[in-house]
PDB file of C-alpha atoms in Angstrom:
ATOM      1  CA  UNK A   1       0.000   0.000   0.000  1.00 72.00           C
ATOM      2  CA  UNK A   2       0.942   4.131   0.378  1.00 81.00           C
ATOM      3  CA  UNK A   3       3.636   4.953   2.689  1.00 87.00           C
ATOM      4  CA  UNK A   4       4.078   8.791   3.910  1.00 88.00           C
ATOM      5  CA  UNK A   5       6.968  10.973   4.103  1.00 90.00           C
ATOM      6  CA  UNK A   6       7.779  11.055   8.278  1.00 90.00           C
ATOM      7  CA  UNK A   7       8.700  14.638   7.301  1.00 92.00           C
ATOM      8  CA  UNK A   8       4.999  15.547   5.978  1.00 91.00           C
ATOM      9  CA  UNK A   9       3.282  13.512   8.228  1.00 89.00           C
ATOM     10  CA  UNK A  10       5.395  15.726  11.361  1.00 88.00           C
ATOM     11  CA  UNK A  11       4.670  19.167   8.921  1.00 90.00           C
ATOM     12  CA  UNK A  12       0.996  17.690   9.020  1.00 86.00           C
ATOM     13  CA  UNK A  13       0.431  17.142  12.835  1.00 85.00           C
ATOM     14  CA  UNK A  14       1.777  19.822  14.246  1.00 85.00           C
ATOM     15  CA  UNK A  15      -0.662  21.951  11.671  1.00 84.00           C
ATOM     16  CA  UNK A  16      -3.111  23.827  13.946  1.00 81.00           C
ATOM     17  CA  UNK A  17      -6.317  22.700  12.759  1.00 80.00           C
ATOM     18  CA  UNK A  18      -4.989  19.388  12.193  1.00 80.00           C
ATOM     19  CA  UNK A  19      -3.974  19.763  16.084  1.00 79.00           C
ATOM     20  CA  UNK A  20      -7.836  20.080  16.571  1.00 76.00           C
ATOM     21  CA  UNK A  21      -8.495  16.610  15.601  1.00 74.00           C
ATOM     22  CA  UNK A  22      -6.833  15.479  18.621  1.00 69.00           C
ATOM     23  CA  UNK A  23      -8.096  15.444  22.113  1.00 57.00           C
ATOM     24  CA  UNK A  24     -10.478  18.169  22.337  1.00 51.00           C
ATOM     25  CA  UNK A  25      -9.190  19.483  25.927  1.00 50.00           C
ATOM     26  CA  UNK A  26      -5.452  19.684  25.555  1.00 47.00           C
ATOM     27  CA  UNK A  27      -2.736  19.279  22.724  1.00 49.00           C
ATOM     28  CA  UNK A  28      -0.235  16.987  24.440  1.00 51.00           C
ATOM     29  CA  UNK A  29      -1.728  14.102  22.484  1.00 53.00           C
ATOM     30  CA  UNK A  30      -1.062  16.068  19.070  1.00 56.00           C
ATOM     31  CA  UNK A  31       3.065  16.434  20.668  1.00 61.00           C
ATOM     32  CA  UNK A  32       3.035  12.670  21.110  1.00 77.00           C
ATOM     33  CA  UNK A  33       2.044  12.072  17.677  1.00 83.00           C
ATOM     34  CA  UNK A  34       4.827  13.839  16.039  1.00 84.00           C
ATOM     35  CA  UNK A  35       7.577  13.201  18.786  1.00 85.00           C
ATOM     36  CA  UNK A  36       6.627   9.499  18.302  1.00 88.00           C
ATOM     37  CA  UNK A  37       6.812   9.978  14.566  1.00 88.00           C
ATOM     38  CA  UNK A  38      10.112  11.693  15.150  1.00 88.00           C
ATOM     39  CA  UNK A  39      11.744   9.027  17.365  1.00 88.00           C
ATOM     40  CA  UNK A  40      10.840   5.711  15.199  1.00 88.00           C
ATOM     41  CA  UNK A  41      13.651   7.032  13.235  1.00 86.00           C
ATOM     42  CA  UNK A  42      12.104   5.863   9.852  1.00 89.00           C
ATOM     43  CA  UNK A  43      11.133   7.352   6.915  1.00 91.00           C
ATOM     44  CA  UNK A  44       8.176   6.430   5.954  1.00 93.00           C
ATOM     45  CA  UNK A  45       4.654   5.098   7.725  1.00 91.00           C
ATOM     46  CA  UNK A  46       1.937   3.030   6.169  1.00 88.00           C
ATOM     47  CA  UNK A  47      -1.721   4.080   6.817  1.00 85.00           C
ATOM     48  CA  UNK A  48      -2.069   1.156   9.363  1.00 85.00           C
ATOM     49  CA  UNK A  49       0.601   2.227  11.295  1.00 87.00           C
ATOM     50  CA  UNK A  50      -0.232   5.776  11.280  1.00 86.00           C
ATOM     51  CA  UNK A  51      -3.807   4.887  12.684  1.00 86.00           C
ATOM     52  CA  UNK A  52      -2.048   2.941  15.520  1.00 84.00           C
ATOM     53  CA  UNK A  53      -0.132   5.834  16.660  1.00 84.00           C
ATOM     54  CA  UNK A  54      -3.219   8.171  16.786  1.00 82.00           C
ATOM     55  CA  UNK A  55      -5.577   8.216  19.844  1.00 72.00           C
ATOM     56  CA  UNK A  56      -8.596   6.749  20.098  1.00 75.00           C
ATOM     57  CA  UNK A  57     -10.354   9.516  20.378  1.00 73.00           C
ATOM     58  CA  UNK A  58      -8.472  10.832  17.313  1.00 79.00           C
ATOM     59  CA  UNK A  59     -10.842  12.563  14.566  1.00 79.00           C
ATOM     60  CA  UNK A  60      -8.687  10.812  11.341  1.00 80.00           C
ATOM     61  CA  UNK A  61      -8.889   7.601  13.377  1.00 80.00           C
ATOM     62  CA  UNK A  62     -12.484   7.346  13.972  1.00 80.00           C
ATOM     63  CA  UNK A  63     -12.543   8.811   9.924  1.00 80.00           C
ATOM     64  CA  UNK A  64      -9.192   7.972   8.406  1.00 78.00           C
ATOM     65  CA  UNK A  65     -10.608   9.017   4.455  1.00 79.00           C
ATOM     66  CA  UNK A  66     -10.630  12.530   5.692  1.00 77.00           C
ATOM     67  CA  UNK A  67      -6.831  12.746   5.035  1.00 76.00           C
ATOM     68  CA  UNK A  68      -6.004   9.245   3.441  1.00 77.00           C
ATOM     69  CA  UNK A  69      -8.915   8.745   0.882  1.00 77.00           C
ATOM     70  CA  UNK A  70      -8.911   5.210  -0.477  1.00 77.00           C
ATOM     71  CA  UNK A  71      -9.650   7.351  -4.190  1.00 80.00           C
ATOM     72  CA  UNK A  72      -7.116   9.996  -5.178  1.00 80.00           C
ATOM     73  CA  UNK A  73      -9.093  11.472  -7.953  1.00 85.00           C
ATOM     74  CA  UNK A  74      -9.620  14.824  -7.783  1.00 88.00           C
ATOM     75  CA  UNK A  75     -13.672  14.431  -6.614  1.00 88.00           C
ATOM     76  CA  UNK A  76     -13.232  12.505  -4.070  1.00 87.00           C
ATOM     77  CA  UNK A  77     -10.175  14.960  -2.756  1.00 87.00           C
ATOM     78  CA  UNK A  78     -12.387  17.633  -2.901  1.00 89.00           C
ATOM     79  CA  UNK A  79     -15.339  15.686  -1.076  1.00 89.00           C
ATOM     80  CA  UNK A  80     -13.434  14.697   1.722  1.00 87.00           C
ATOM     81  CA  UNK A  81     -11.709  18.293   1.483  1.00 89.00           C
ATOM     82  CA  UNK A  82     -15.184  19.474   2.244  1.00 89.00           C
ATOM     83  CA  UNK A  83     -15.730  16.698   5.244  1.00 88.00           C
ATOM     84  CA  UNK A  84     -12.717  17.969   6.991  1.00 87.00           C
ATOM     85  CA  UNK A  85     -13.304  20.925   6.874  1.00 88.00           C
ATOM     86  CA  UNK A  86     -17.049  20.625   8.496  1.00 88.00           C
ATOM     87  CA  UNK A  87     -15.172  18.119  10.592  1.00 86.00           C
ATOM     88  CA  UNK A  88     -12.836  21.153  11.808  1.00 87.00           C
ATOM     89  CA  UNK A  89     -16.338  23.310  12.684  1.00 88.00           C
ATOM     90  CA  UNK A  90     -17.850  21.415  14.721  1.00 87.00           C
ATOM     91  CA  UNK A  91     -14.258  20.701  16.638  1.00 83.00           C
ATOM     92  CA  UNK A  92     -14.181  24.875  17.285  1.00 84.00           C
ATOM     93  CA  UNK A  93     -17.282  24.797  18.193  1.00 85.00           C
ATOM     94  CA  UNK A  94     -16.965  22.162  20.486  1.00 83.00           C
ATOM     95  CA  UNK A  95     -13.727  23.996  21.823  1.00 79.00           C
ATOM     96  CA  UNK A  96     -15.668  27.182  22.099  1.00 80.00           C
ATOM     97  CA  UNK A  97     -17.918  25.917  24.492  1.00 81.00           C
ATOM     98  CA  UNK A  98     -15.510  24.323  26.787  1.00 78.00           C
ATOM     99  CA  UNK A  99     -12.732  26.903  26.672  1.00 77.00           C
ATOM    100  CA  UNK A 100     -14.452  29.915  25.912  1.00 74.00           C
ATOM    101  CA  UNK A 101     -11.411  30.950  23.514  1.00 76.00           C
ATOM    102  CA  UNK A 102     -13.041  32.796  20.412  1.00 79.00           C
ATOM    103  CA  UNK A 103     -12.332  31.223  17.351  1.00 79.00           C
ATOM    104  CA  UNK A 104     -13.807  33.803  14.958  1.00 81.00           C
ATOM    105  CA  UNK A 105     -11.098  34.474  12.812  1.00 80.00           C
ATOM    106  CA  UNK A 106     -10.477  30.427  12.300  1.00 84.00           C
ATOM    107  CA  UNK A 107     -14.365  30.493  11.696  1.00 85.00           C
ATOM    108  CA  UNK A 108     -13.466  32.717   9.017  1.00 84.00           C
ATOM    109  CA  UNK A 109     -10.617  31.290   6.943  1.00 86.00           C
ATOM    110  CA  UNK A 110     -12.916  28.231   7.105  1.00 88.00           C
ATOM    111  CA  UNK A 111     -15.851  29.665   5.815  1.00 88.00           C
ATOM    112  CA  UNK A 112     -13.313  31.656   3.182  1.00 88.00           C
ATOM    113  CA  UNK A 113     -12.372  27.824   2.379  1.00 89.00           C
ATOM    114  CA  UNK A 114     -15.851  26.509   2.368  1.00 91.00           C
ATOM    115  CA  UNK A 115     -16.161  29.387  -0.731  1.00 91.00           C
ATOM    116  CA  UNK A 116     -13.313  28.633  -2.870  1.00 91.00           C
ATOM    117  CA  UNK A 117     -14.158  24.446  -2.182  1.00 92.00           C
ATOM    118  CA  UNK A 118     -17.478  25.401  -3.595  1.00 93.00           C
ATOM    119  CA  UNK A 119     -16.308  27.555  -6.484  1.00 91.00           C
ATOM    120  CA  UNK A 120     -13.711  24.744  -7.461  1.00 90.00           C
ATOM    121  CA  UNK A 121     -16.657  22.143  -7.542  1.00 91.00           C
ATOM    122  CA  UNK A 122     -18.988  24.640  -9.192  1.00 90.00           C
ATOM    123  CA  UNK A 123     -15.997  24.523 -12.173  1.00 87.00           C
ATOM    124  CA  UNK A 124     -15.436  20.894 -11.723  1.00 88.00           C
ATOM    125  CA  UNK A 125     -19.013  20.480 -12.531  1.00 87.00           C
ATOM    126  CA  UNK A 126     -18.833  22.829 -15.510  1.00 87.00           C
ATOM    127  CA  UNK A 127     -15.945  21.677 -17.265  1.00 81.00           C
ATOM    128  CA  UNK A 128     -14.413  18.704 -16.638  1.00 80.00           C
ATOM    129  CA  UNK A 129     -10.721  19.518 -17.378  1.00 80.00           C
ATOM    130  CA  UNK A 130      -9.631  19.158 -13.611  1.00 81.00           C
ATOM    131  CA  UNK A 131      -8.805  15.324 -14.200  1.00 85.00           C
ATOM    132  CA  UNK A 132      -5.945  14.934 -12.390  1.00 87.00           C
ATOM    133  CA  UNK A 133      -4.284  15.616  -8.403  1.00 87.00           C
ATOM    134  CA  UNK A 134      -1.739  18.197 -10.007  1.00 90.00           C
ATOM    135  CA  UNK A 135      -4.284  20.510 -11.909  1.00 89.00           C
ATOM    136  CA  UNK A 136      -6.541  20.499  -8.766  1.00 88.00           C
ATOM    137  CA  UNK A 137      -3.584  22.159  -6.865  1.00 89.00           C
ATOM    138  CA  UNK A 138      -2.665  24.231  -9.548  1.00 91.00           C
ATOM    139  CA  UNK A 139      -6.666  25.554  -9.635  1.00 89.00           C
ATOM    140  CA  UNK A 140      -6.940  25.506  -5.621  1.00 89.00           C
ATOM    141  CA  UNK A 141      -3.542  27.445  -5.549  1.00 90.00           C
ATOM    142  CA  UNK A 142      -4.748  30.190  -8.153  1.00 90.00           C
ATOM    143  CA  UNK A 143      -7.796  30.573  -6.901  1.00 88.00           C
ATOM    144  CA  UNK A 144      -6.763  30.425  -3.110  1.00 88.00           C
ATOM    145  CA  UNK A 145      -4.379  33.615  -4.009  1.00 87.00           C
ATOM    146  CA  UNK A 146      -7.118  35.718  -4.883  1.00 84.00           C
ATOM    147  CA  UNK A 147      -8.491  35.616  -1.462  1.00 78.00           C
ATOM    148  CA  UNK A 148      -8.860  38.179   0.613  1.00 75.00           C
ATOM    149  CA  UNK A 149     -10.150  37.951   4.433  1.00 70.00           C
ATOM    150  CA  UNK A 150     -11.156  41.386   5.978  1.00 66.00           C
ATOM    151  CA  UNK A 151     -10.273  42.178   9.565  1.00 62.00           C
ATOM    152  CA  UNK A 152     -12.790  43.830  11.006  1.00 61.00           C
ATOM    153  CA  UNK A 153     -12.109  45.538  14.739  1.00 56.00           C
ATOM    154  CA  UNK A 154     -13.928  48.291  16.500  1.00 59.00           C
ATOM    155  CA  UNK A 155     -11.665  51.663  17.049  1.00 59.00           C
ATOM    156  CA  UNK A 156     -11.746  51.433  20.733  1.00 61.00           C
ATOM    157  CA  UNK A 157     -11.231  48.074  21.993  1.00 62.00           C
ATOM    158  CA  UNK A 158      -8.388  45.693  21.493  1.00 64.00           C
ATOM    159  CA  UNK A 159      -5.640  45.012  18.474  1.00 64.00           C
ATOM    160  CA  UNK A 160      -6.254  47.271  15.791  1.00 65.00           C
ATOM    161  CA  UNK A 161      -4.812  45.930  12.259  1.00 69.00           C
ATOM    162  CA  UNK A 162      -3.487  48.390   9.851  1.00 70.00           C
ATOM    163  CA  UNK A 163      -2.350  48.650   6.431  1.00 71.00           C
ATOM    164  CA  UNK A 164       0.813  49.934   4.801  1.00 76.00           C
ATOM    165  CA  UNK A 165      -0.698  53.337   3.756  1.00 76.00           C
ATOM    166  CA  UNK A 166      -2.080  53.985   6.970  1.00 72.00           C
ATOM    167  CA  UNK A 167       0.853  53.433   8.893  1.00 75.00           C
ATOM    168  CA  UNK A 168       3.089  56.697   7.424  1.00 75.00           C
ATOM    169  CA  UNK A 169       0.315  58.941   9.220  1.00 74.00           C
ATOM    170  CA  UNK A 170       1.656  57.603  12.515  1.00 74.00           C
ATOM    171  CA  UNK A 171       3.133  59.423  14.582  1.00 73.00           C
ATOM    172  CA  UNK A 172       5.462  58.423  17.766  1.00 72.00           C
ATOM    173  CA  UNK A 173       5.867  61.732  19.146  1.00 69.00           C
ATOM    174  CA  UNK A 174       2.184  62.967  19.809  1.00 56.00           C
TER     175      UNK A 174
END
């Protein structure tokens, strides 16, 4: 069968909302994962022995297609795409209720996601000249470039973001 990169898998689980597929309550479990990656001292890991080192309580455990998809046409990459990422909502939501930590701007670049998921399968549907893993990337990275996520803040409270132009109108002295 596959074997993975212990490189990428490492890259992959320490990936924050990756990390939220662990334990819901802490992140230790997400450390094990890659330090026990890290000390087998191999290079690569079959699926089977990948699903051994993840918890039982483990989100890719329970549903192991959500990153290792028995299909690697680009459909069924974009379906489970789309199941992960649901998968990931629920898990902040889950989060937000039992640390109180907002997740709002995660909420967002998810539901920025959830758009250009649905515009790729909107063109998939269309025209079907995404046949192949490296022309889905090639679309998802295009696309994905042309995003734009607005930070919204009110004037008063908190971190304030700015942009480049209106950061020459600062000034330290007054």
């Amino acid at each position: 069968g596959r074997r993975f990169y212990s490189k990428d898998l490492i890259k992959l689980f320490n990936h924050p909302y990756i990390r939220m597929c662990g334990s819901t309550d802490n992140n230790e479990l997400q450390e094990d994962i890659s330090g026990t990656i890290r000390n087998a001292n191999r290079v690569f890991f079959s699926k089977e022995e990948l699903m051994e080192i993840l918890g039982e309580d483990h989100l890719l455990r329970r549903k192991p297609g959500l990153i290792f998809p028995e299909d690697l046409g680009p459909d069924s990459i974009l379906e489970a795409a789309f199941t992960l990422m649901h998968a990931l909502r629920d898990r902040m939501i889950l989060a937000r209720k039992n640390s109180g930590h907002d997740f709002s701007i995660e909420m967002e670049y998810l539901f920025r996601f959830n758009k250009l998921l649905q515009r790729i399968r909107e063109l998939m549907a269309k025209n079907r000249f995404i046949e192949t893993l490296k022309t889905l990337q090639l679309i998802f990275r295009q696309l994905a470039t042309q995003q734009h996520i607005p930070f919204y803040g009110e004037p008063l409270q908190g971190l304030q973001v700015m942009g480049m132009l209106e950061t020459r109108t600062l000034d330290f002295e007054q």
